[in-house]
Coordinates of C-alpha atoms and ligand atoms in Angstrom, one line a residue:
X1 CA -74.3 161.4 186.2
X2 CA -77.4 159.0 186.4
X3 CA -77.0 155.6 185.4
X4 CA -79.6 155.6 182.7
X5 CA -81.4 152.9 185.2
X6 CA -78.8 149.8 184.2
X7 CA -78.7 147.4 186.8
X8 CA -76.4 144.8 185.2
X9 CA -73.4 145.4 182.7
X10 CA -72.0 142.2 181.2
X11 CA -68.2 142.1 179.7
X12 CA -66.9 139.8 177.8
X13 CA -63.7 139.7 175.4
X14 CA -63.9 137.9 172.3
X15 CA -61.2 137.2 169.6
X16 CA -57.5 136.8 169.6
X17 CA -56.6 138.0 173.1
X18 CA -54.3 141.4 173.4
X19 CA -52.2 142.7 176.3
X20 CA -54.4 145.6 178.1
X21 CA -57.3 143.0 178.0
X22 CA -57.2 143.0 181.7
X23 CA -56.8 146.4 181.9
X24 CA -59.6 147.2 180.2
X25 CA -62.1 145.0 182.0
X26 CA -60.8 146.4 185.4
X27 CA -61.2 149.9 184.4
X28 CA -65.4 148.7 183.4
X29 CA -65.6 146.3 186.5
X30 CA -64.8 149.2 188.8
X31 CA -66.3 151.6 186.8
X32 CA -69.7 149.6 186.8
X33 CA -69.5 149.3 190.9
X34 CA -68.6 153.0 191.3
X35 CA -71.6 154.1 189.6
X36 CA -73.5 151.5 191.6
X37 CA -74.1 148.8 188.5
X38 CA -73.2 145.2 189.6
X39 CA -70.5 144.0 186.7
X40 CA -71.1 140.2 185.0
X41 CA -67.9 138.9 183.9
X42 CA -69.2 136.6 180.8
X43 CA -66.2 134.0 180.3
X44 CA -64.9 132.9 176.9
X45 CA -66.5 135.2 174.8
X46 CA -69.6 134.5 172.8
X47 CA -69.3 130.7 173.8
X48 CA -69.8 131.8 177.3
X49 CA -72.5 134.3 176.0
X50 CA -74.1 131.3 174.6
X51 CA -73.8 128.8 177.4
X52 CA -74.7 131.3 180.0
X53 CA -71.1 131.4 181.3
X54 CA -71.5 134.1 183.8
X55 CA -70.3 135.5 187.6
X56 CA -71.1 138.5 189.4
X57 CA -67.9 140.6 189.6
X58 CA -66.6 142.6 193.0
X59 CA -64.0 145.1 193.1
X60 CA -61.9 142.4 194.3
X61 CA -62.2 140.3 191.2
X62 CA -60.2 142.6 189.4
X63 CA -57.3 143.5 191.9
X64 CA -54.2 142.8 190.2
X65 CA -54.9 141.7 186.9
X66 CA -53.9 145.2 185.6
X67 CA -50.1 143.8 184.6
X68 CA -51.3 140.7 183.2
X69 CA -50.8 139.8 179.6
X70 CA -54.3 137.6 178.1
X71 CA -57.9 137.9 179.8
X72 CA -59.0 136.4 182.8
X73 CA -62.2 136.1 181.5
X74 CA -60.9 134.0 178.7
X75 CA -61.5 134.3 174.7
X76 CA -62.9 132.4 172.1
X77 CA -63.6 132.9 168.0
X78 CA -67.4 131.9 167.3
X79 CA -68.2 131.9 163.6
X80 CA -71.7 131.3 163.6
X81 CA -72.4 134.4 165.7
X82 CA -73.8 135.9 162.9
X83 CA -76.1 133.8 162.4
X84 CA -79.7 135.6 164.0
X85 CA -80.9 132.3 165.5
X86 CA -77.5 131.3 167.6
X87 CA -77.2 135.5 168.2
X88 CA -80.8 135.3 169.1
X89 CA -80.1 132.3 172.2
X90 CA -77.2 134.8 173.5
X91 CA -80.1 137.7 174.1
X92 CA -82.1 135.6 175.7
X93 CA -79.6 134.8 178.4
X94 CA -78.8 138.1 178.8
X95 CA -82.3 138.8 179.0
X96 CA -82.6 135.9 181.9
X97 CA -79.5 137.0 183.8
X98 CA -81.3 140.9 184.0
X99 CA -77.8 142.0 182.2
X100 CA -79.1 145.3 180.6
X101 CA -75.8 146.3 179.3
X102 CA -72.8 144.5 177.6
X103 CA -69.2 145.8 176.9
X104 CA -67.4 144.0 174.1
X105 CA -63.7 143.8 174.4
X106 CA -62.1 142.6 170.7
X107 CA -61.6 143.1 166.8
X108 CA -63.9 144.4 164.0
X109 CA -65.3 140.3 164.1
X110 CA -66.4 140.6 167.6
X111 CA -68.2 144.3 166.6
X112 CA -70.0 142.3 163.8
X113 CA -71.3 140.1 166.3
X114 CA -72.4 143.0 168.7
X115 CA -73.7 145.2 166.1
X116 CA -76.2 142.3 165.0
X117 CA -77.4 142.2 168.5
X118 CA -77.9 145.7 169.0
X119 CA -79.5 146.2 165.6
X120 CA -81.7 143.2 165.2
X121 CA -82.8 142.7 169.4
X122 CA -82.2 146.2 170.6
X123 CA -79.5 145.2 173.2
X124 CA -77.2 148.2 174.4
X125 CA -73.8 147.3 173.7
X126 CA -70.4 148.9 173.4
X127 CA -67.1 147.9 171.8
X128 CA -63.5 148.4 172.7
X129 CA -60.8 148.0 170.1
X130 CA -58.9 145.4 171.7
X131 CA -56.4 143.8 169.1
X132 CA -52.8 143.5 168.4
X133 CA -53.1 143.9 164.5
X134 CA -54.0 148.0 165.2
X135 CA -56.4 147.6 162.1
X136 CA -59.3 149.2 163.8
X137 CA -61.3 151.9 162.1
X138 CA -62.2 154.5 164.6
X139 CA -59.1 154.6 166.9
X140 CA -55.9 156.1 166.6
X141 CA -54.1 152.4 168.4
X142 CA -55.9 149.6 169.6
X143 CA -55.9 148.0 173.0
X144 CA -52.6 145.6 172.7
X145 CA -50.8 147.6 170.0
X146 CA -48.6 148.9 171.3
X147 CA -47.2 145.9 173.8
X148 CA -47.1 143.4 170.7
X149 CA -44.7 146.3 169.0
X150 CA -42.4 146.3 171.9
X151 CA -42.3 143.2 172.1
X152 CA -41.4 142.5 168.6
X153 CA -38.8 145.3 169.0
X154 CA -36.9 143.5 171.5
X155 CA -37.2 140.1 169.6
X156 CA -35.8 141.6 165.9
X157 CA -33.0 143.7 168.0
X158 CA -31.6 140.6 169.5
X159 CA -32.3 139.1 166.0
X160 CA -30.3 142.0 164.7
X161 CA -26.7 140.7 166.8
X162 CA -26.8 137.3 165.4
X163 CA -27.2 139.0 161.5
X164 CA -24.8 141.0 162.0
X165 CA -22.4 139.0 163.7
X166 CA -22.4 136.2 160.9
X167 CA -23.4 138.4 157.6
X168 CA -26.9 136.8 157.9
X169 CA -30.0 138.4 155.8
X170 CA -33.0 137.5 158.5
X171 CA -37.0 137.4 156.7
X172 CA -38.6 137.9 160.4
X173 CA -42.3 137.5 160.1
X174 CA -44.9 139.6 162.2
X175 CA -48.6 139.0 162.9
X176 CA -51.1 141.8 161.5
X177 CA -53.6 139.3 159.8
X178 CA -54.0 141.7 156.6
X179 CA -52.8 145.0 157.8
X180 CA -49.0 146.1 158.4
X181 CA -49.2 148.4 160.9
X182 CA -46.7 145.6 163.3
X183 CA -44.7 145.2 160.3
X184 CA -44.3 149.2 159.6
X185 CA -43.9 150.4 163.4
X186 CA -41.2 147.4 164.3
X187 CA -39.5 148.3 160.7
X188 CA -38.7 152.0 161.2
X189 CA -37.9 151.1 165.0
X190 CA -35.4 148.4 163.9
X191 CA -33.8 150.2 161.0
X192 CA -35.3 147.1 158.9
X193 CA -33.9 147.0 155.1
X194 CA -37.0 146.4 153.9
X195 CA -40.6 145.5 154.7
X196 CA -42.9 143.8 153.0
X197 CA -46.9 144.7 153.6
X198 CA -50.3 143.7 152.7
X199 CA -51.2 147.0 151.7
X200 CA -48.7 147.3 148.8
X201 CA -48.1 144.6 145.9
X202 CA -44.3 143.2 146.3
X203 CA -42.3 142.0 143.6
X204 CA -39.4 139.8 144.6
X205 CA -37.1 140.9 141.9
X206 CA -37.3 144.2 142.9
X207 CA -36.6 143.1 146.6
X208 CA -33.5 140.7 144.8
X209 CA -32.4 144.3 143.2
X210 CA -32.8 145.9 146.6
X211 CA -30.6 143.5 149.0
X212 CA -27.4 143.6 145.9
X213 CA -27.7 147.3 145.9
X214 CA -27.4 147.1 150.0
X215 CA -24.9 144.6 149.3
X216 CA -22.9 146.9 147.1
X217 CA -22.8 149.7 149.6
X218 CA -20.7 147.1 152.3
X219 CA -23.8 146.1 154.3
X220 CA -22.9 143.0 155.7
X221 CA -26.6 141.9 157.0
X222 CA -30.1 142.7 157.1
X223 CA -33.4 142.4 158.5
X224 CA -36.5 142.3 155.9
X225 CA -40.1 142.4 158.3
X226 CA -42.8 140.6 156.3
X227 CA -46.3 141.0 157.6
X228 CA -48.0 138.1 157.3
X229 CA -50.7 138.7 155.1
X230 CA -48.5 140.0 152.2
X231 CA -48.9 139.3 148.3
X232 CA -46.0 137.3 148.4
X233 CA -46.7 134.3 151.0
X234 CA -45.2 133.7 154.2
X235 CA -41.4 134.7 155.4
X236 CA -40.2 130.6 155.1
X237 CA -41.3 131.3 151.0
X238 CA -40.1 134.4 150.5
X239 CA -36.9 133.9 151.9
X240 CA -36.8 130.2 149.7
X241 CA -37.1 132.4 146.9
X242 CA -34.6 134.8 148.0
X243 CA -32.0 132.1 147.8
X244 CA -33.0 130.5 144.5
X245 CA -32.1 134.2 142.5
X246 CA -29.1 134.6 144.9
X247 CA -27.6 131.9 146.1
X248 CA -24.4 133.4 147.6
X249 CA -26.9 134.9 149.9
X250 CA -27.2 132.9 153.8
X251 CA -30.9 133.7 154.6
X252 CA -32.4 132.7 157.9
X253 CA -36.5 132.7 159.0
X254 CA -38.0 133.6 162.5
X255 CA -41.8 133.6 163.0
X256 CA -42.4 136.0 165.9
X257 CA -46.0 134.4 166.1
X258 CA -48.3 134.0 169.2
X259 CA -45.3 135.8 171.5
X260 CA -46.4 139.0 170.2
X261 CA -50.0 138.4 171.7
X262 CA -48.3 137.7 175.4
X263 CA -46.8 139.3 178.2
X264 CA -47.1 142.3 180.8
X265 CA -48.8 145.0 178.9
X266 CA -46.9 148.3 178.0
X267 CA -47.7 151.7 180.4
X268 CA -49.2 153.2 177.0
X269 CA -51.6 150.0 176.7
X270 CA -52.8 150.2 180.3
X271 CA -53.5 153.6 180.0
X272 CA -55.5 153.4 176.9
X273 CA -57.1 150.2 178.3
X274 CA -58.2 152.0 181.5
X275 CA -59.6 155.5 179.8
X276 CA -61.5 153.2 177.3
X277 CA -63.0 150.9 179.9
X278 CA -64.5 153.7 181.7
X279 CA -66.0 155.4 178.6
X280 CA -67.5 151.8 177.6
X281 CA -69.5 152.2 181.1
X282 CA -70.1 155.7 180.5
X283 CA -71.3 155.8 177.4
X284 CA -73.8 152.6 178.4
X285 CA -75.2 155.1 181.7
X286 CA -76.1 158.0 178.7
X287 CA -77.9 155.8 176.6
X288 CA -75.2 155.1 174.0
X289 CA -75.2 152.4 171.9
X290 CA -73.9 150.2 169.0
X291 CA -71.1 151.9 169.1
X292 CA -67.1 151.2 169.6
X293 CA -65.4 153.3 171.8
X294 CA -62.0 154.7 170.7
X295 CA -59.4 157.6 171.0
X296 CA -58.4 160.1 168.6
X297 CA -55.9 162.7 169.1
X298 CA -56.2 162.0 173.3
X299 CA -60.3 162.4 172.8
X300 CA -62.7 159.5 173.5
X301 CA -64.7 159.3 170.4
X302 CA -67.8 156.8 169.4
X303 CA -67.4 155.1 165.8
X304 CA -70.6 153.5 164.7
X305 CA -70.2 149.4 165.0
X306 CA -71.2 149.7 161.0
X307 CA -68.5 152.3 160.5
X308 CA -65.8 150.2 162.5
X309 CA -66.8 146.8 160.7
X310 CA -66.9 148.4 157.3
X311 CA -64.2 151.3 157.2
X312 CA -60.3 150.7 157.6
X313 CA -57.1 152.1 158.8
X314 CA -54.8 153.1 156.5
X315 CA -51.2 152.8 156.7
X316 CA -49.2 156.5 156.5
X317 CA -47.3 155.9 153.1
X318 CA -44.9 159.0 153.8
X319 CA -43.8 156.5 156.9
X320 CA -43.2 154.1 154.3
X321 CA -41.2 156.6 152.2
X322 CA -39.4 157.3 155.5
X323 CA -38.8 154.0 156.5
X324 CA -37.1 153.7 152.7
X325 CA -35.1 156.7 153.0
X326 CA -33.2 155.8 156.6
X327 CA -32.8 152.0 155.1
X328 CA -29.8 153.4 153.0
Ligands
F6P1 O1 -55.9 139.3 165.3 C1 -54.8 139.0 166.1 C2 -54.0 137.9 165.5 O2 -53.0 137.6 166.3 C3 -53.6 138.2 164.1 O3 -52.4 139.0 164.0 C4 -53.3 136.8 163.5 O4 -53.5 136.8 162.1 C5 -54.4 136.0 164.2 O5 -54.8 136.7 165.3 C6 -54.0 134.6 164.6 O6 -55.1 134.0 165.2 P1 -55.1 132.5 165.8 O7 -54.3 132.6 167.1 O8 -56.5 132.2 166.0 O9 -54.4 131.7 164.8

């Protein structure tokens, strides 16, 4: 394969961080070096982008790092990215450091920011989906899904013994920003009683009708998942409402929050980490670009950064309807 004449690939991850972050920039570090391109780890993101935050990266840099949870090359959210002027001073120090190539690790904000630089100064530039929320157009999981799910599994299942044990009706909030996809997958894989997602509108007297029904069949405890972005406000209010219409009820609230991001990422992460990482560099060497890179049905496929910003994943509904039926 030639190399399509790149001398310089720059990678950077930018957003929340996701386990298989490492991963990912391993598998375009090495990659980069196999094909004879010198890697540039660009730290924090577009902050770094912007300050010129950059190192040449050996084989060596990356030995190591493919069990660790977060990014060794840091993250950071910058909002004014979009603007043309402050994406405009990132280009040029791209354009200084001779980087002729740049691999974006992060979420469908990180793809706006690359997509503006490919369109509007021509720079080649790939995306990976790297995100807990799995609300990536493009992809059938993103980088980090599938660790934050396990780890939410283990968290609700010890949940689970303390519910049971004292007859307790647990509102366990999960990340997601505004997509249940956390809140779905850790829902059938708990035996939830209910969940409660962004993607459908909630009513909490129907969910009060619910937990008496559950009540009257002799279950003793339960476990209701609510995504975070859901129509009716966070666990800690729902459950405050919960209490108000039935107060012989003993409700309890645990936030999963930033522990989902953490930890060791799952084999399934790493894989898809690694197999994405080296289509990123890949698909840089043929001349591909403003694209995100992402798997469908085992198959690399390119999504368009316009498509990827713009279009969404949609939750299965019969998995809801599933969910429902085995909640009985
Ligand atoms: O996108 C990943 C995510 O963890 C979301 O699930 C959550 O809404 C958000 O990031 C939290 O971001 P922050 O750590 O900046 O508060």
């Amino acid at each position: 394969m030639v190399n399509g004449e790149l001398k310089k690939i720059g990678v950077l991850t930018s957003g929340g961080d996701a386990p298989g972050m490492n991963a990912a920039i391993r598998a375009v570090v090495r990659t980069a070096i196999y094909n004879g391109i010198q890697p540039v780890g660009i730290r924090r993101g577009y902050a770094g982008l912007l300050e010129g935050d950059f190192y040449e990266m050996q084989s060596n840099s990356v030995a190591k790092i493919i069990q660790q949870g977060g990014t060794i090359l840091k993250s950071s959210r910058v909002s004014n990215f979009k603007d043309p002027e402050v994406c405009g001073k990132a280009v040029e120090n791209l354009r200084k450091e001779g980087i002729d190539g740049l691999v974006v690790i992060g979420g469908d904000g990180s793809f706006r920011g690359a997509n503006l630089m490919h369109k509007e100064f021509g720079v080649r530039v790939v995306g990976l989906p790297g995100t807990i929320d799995n609300d990536i157009f493009g992809t059938d999981y993103t980088i980090g899904f599938d660790t934050a799910i396990n780890t939410a599994v283990d968290a609700i299942d010890k949940i689970r013994d303390t519910a049971d044990s004292h007859n307790l009706i647990f509102f366990v909030e999960v990340m997601g920003r505004d997509a249940g996809f956390i809140a779905q997958y850790t829902a059938i894989s708990t035996g939830a009683e209910a969940m409660i997602i962004p993607e459908t509108e909630n009513n909490l007297d129907d969910l009060c009708q619910y937990l008496e029904k559950e009540r009257r069949s002799n279950k003793t405890s339960g476990i209701i998942i609510v995504s975070e972005g859901a129509d009716l406000g966070s666990a800690e209010q729902i459950a405050e409402e919960v209490k108000k219409r039935l107060p012989n009820y003993e409700a309890r609230v645990t936030t999963l929050g930033h522990v989902q991001r953490g930890g060791s990422p799952s084999c399934r992460d790493r894989v898809l980490a690694s197999i994405l990482g080296n289509a990123a560099v890949e698909a840089l060497m043929n001349g591909i670009s403003g694209v995100m890179v992402g798997q469908i049905n085992n198959e690399v496929t390119y999504t368009t950064f316009d498509d990827a910003c713009s279009k969404h994943n949609h939750i299965n509904w019969k998995w809801q309807q599933i969910a429902h039926v085995l909640s009985i």
